[in-house]
Short mmCIF file of C-alpha atoms and ligand atoms in Angstrom, two decimals:
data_model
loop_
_atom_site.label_atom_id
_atom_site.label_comp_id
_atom_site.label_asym_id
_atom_site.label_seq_id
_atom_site.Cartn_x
_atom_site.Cartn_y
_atom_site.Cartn_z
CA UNK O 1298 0.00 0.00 0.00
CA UNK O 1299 1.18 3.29 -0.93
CA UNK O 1300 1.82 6.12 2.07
CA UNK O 1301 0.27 9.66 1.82
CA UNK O 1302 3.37 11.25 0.64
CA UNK O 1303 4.10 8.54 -2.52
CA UNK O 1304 0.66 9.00 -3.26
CA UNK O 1305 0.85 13.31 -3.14
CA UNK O 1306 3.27 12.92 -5.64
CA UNK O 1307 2.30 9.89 -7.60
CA UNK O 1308 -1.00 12.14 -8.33
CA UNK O 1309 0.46 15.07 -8.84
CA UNK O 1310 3.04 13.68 -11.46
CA UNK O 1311 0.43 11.66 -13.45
CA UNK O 1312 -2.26 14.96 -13.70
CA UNK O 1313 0.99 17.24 -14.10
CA UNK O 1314 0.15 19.38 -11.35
CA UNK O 1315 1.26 22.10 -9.37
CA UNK O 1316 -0.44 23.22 -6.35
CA UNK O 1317 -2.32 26.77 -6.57
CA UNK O 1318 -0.96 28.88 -3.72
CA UNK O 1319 -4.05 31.13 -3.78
CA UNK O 1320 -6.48 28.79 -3.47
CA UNK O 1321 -4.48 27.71 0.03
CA UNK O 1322 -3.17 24.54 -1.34
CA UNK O 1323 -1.16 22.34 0.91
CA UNK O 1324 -1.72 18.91 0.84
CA UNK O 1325 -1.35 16.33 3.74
CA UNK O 1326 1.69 13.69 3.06
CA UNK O 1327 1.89 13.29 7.19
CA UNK O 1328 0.14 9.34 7.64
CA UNK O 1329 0.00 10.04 11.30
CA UNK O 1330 -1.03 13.28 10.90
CA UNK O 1331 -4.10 11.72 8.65
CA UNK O 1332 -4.76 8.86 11.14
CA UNK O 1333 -5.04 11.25 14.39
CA UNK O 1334 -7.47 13.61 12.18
CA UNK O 1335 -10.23 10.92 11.07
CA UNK O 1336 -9.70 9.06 14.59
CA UNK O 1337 -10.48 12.57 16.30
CA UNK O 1338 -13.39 13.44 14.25
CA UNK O 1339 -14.65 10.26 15.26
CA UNK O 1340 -16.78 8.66 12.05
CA UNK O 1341 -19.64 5.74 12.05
CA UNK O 1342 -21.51 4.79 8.77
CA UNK O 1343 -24.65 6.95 10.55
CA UNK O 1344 -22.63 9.85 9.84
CA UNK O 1345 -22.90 12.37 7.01
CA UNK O 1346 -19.24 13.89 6.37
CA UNK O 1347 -18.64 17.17 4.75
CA UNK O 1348 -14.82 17.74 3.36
CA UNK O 1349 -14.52 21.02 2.31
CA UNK O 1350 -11.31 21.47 0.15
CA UNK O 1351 -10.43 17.73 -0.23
CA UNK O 1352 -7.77 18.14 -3.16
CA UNK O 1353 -6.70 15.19 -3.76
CA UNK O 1354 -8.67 13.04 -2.01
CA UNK O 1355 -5.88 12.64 0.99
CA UNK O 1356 -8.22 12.61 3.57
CA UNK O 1357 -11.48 11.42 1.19
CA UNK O 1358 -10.33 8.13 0.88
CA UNK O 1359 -9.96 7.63 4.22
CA UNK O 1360 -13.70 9.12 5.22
CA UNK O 1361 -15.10 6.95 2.25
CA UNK O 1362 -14.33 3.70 4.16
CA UNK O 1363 -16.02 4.74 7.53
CA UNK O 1364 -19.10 7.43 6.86
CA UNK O 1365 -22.24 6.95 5.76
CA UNK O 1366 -21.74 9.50 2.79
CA UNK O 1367 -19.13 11.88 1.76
CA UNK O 1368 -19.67 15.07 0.06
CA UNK O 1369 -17.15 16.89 -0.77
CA UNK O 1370 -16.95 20.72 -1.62
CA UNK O 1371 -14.10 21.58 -3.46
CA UNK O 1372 -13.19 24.83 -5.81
CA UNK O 1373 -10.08 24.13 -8.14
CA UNK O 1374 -11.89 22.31 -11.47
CA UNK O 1375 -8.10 19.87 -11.79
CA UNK O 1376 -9.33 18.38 -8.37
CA UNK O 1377 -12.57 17.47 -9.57
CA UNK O 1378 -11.53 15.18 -12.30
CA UNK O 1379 -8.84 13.46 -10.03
CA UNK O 1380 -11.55 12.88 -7.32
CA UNK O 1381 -13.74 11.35 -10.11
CA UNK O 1382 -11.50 9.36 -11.58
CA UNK O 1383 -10.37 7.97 -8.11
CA UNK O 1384 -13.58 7.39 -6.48
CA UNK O 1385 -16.43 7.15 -8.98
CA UNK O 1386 -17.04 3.48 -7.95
CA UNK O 1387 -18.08 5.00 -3.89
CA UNK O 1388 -21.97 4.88 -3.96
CA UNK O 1389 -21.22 6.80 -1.08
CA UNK O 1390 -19.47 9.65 -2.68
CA UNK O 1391 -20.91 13.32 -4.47
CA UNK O 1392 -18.60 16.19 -5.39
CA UNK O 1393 -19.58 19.29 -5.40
CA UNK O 1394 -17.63 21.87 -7.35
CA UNK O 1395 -18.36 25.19 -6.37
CA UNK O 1396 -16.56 27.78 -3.59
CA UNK O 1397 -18.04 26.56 -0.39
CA UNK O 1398 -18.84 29.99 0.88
CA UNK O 1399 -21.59 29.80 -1.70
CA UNK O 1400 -23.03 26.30 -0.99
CA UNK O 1401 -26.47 26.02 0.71
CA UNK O 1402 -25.34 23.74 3.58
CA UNK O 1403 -28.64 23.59 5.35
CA UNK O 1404 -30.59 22.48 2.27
CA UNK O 1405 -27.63 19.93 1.27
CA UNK O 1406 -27.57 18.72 4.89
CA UNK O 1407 -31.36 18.65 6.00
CA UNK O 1408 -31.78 16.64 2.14
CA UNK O 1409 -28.84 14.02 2.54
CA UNK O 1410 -29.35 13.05 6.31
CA UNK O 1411 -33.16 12.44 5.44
CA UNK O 1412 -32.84 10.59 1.86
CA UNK O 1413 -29.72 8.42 3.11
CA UNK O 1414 -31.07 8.07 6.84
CA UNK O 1415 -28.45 9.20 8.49
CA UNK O 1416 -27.72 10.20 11.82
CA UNK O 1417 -25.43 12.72 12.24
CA UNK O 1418 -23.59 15.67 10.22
CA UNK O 1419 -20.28 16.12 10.94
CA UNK O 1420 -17.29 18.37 8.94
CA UNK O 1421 -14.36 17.21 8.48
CA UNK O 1422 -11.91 19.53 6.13
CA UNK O 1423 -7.64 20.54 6.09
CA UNK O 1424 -9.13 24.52 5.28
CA UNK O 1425 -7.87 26.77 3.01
CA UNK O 1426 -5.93 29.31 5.24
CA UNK O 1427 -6.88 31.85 3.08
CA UNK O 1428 -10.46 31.79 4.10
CA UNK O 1429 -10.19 29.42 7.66
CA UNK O 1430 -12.72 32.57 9.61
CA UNK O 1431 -14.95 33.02 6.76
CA UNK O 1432 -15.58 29.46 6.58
CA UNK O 1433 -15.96 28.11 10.18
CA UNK O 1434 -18.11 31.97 11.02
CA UNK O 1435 -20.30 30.69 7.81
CA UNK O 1436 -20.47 27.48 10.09
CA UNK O 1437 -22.21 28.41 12.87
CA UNK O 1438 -23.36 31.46 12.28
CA UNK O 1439 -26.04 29.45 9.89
CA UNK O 1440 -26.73 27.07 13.10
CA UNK O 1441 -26.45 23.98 10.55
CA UNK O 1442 -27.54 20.73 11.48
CA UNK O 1443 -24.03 19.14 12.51
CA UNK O 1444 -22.18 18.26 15.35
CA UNK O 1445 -19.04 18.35 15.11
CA UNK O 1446 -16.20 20.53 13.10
CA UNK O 1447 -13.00 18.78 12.73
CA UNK O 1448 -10.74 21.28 11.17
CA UNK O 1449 -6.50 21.74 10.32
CA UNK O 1450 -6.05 25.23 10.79
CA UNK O 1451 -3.41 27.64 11.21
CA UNK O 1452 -1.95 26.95 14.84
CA UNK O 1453 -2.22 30.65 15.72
CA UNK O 1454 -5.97 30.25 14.44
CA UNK O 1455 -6.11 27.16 16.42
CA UNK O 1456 -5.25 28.93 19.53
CA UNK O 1457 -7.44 32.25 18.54
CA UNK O 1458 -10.25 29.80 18.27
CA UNK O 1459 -9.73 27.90 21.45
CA UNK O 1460 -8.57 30.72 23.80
CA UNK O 1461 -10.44 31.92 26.64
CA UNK O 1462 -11.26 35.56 27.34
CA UNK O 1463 -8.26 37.47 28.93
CA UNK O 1464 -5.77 35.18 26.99
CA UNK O 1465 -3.28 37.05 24.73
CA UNK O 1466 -4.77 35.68 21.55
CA UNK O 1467 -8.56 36.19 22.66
CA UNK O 1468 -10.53 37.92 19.07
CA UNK O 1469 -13.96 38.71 18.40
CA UNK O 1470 -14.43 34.80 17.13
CA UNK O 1471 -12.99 33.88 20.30
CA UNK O 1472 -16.45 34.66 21.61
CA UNK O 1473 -18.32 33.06 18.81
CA UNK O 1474 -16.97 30.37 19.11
CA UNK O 1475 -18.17 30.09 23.17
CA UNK O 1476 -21.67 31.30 22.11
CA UNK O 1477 -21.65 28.07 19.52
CA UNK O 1478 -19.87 25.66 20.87
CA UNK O 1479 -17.00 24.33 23.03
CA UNK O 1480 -13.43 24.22 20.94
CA UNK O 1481 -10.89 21.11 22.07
CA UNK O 1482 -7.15 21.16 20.71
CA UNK O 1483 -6.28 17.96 18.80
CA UNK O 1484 -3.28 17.13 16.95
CA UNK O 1485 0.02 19.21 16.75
CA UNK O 1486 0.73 19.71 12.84
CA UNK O 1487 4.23 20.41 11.70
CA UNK O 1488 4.82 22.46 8.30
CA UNK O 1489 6.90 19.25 7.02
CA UNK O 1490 3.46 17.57 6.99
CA UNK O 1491 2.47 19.39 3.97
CA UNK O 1492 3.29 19.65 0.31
CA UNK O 1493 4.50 22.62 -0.74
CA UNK O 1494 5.19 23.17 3.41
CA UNK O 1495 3.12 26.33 4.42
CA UNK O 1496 5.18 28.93 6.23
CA UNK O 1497 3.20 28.46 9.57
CA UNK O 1498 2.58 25.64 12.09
CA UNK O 1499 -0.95 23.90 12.26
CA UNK O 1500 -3.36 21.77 14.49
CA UNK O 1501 -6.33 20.21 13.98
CA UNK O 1502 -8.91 21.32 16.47
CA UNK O 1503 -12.55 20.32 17.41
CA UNK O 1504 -15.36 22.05 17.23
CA UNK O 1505 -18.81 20.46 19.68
CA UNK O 1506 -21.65 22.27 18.88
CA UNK O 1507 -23.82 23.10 21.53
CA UNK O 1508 -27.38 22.64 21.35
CA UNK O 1509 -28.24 25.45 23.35
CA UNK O 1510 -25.91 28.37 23.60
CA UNK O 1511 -24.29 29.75 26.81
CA UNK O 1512 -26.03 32.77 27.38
CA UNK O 1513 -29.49 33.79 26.55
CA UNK O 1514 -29.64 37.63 24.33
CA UNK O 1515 -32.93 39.51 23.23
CA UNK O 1516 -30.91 39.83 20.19
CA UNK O 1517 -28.16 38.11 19.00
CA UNK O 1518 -26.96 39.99 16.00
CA UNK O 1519 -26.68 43.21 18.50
CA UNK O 1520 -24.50 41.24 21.12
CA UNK O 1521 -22.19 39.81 18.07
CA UNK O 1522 -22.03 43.65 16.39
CA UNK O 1523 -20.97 44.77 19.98
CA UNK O 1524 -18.22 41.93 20.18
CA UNK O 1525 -17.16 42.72 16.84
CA UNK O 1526 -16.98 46.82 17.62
CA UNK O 1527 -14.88 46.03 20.63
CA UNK O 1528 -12.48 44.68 19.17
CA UNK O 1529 -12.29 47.06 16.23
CA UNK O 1530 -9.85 48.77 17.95
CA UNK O 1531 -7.77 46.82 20.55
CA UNK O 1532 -5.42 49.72 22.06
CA UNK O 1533 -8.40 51.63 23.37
CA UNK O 1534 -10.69 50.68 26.16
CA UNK O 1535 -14.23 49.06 25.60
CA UNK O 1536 -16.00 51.66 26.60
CA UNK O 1537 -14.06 54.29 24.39
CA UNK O 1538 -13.88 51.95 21.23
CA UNK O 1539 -17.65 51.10 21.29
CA UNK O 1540 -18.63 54.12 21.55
CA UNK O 1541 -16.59 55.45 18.93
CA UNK O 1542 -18.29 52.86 16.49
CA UNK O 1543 -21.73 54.90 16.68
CA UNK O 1544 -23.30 52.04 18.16
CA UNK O 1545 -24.32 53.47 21.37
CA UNK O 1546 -23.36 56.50 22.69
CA UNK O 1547 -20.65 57.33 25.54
CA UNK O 1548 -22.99 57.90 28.09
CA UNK O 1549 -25.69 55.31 27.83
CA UNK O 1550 -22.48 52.79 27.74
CA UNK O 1551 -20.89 54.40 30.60
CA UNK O 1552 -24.43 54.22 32.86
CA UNK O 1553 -24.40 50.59 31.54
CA UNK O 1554 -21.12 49.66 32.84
CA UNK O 1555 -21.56 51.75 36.27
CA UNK O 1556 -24.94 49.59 36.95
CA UNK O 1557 -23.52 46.56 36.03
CA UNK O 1558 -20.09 46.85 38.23
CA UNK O 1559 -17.67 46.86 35.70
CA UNK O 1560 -14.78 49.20 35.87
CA UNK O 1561 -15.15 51.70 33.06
CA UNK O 1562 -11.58 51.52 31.56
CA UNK O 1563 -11.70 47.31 31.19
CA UNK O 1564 -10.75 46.26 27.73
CA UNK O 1565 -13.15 44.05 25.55
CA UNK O 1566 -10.78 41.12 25.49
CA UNK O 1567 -11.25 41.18 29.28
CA UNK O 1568 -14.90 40.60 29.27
CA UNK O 1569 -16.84 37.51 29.72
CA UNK O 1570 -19.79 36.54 26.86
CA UNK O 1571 -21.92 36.46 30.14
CA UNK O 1572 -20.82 40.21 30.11
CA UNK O 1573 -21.20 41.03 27.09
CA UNK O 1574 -24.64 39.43 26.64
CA UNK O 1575 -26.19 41.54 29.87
CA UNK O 1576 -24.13 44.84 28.26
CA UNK O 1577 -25.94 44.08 24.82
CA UNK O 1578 -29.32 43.65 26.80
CA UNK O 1579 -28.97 46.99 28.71
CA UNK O 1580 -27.93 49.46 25.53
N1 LIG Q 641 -7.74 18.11 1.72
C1 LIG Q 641 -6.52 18.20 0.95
C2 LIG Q 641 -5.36 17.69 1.78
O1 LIG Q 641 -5.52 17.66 3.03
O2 LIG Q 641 -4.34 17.35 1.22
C3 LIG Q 641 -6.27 19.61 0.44
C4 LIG Q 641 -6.30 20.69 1.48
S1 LIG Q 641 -5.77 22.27 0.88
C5 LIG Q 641 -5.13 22.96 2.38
C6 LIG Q 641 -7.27 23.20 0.68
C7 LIG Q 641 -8.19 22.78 -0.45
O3 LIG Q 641 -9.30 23.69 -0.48
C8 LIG Q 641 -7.59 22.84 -1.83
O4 LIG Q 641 -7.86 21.65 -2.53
C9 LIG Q 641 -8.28 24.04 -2.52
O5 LIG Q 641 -8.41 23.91 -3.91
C10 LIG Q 641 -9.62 24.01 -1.82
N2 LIG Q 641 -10.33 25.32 -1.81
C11 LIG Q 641 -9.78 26.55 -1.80
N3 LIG Q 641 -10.72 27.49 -1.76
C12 LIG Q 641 -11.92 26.85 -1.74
C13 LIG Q 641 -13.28 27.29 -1.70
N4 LIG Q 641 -13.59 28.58 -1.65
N5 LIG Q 641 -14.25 26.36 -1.71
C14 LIG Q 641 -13.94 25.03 -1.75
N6 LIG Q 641 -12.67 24.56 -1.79
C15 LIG Q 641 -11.67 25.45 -1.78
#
């Protein structure tokens, strides 16, 4: 049997290709690397896998022998014909080629989990850095059906994603990503695991969503807007930054903060969501 890296470059001699550093393409050669990332994401044939980005099929061909079905989303038209040609004889298996920000997951979701009784929903995808946030904010923010997100990511994403508020790294999606769901760290990823090797470290992290989020809001886009504002600009303090973004104005925010005990001059990053949801309430 062939390993990951003999076949990388046993496919990408015999299609004569070279990998498209704008569309974020790295592809996995690491076999423990693969192993630990299908193992983590934890797959049964009542599951329903979406790869997003599969290239060349690395990671496809393992999903293909435990899920249910496998659809994959993937962008570059050279991939598509190698994924056909390699796994046209899956019954379990649909491509679809077509940028995955644009891609009605609900509809292709709710559809495939009914028609193929299956269980569960689960992603499963080695993103393209180039749009990691886009992709896992278009993930929950569209409260899909699914229950777990197994992602590679940038390791500076990884830890943006999974940090806690106060921690150095702690970002607007830092909160989403509480609100949502709870974020584990899974596998270490060195660059050497990659062809071409990205300039940055990676790790695959987890992604539970939650079925019912932390904190209750009388309206969530507000509390996410105020997040966002916050952290528009990091030097200055919450108070001063918010209110500089026009949504709410000094002193309404400053009466806010006063009632609710929290020193005027604290920083968004130090915040909790539980904060920031009763702040979002009150203005
Ligand atoms: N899964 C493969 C692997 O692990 O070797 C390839 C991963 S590579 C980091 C990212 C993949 O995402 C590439 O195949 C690229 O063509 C694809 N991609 C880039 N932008 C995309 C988009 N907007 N929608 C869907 N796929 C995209």
């Amino acid at each position: 049997m062939k390993n990951a890296y003999q076949e990388t470059m046993f496919l990408l001699n015999k299609y004569n290709i070279t990998a498209n550093k704008s569309l974020g393409q790295n592809f996995l050669i690491n076999d423990s690397v693969i192993n630990d990332t299908i193992n983590s994401a934890d797959i049964s044939r009542e599951d329903l896998i979406i790869e997003i980005g599969p290239g060349l099929g690395t990671l496809t061909n393992e999903l293909l022998e435990k899920a249910g079905k496998v659809i994959v989303i993937e962008l570059d038209n050279r991939m598509i014909n190698i994924l056909n040609e390699r796994f046209c004889l899956y019954k379990n298996f649909e491509i679809i080629h077509e940028d995955v920000l644009k891609v009605d997951l609900k509809k292709l979701i709710k559809e495939n989990k009914e028609n193929n009784n299956l269980k569960n929903a689960k992603v499963v995808a080695n993103l393209p850095y180039y749009i990691t946030t886009p992709i896992i904010m278009k993930l929950l923010e569209e409260k899909l059906d699914i229950e777990t997100i197994t992602v590679m990511v940038q390791k500076e994403v990884a830890k943006r994603l999974t940090a806690k508020p106060s921690e150095k790294l702690t970002g607007a999606i830092t909160y989403s990503v509480q609100y949502y769901c709870e974020a584990i760290e899974k596998v270490e990823v060195p660059k050497e695991s990659f062809i071409p090797a990205p300039e940055v470290e990676s790790e695959v992290i987890q992604l539970i969503l939650r079925k019912e989020s932390p904190v209750k809001v009388n309206d969530e886009d507000k509390l996410f807007k105020l997040i966002k504002s916050s952290f528009m600009q990091r030097r200055k303090t919450f108070l001063n930054g918010v209110s500089n973004s026009g949504l709410v104005s000094k002193d309404k925010l400053k009466n806010t903060l006063k009632e609710l005990q929290i020193d005027e001059n604290i920083r968004g990053e130090n915040l909790t969501l539980e904060q920031f949801a009763k702040i979002s309430d009150m203005i």
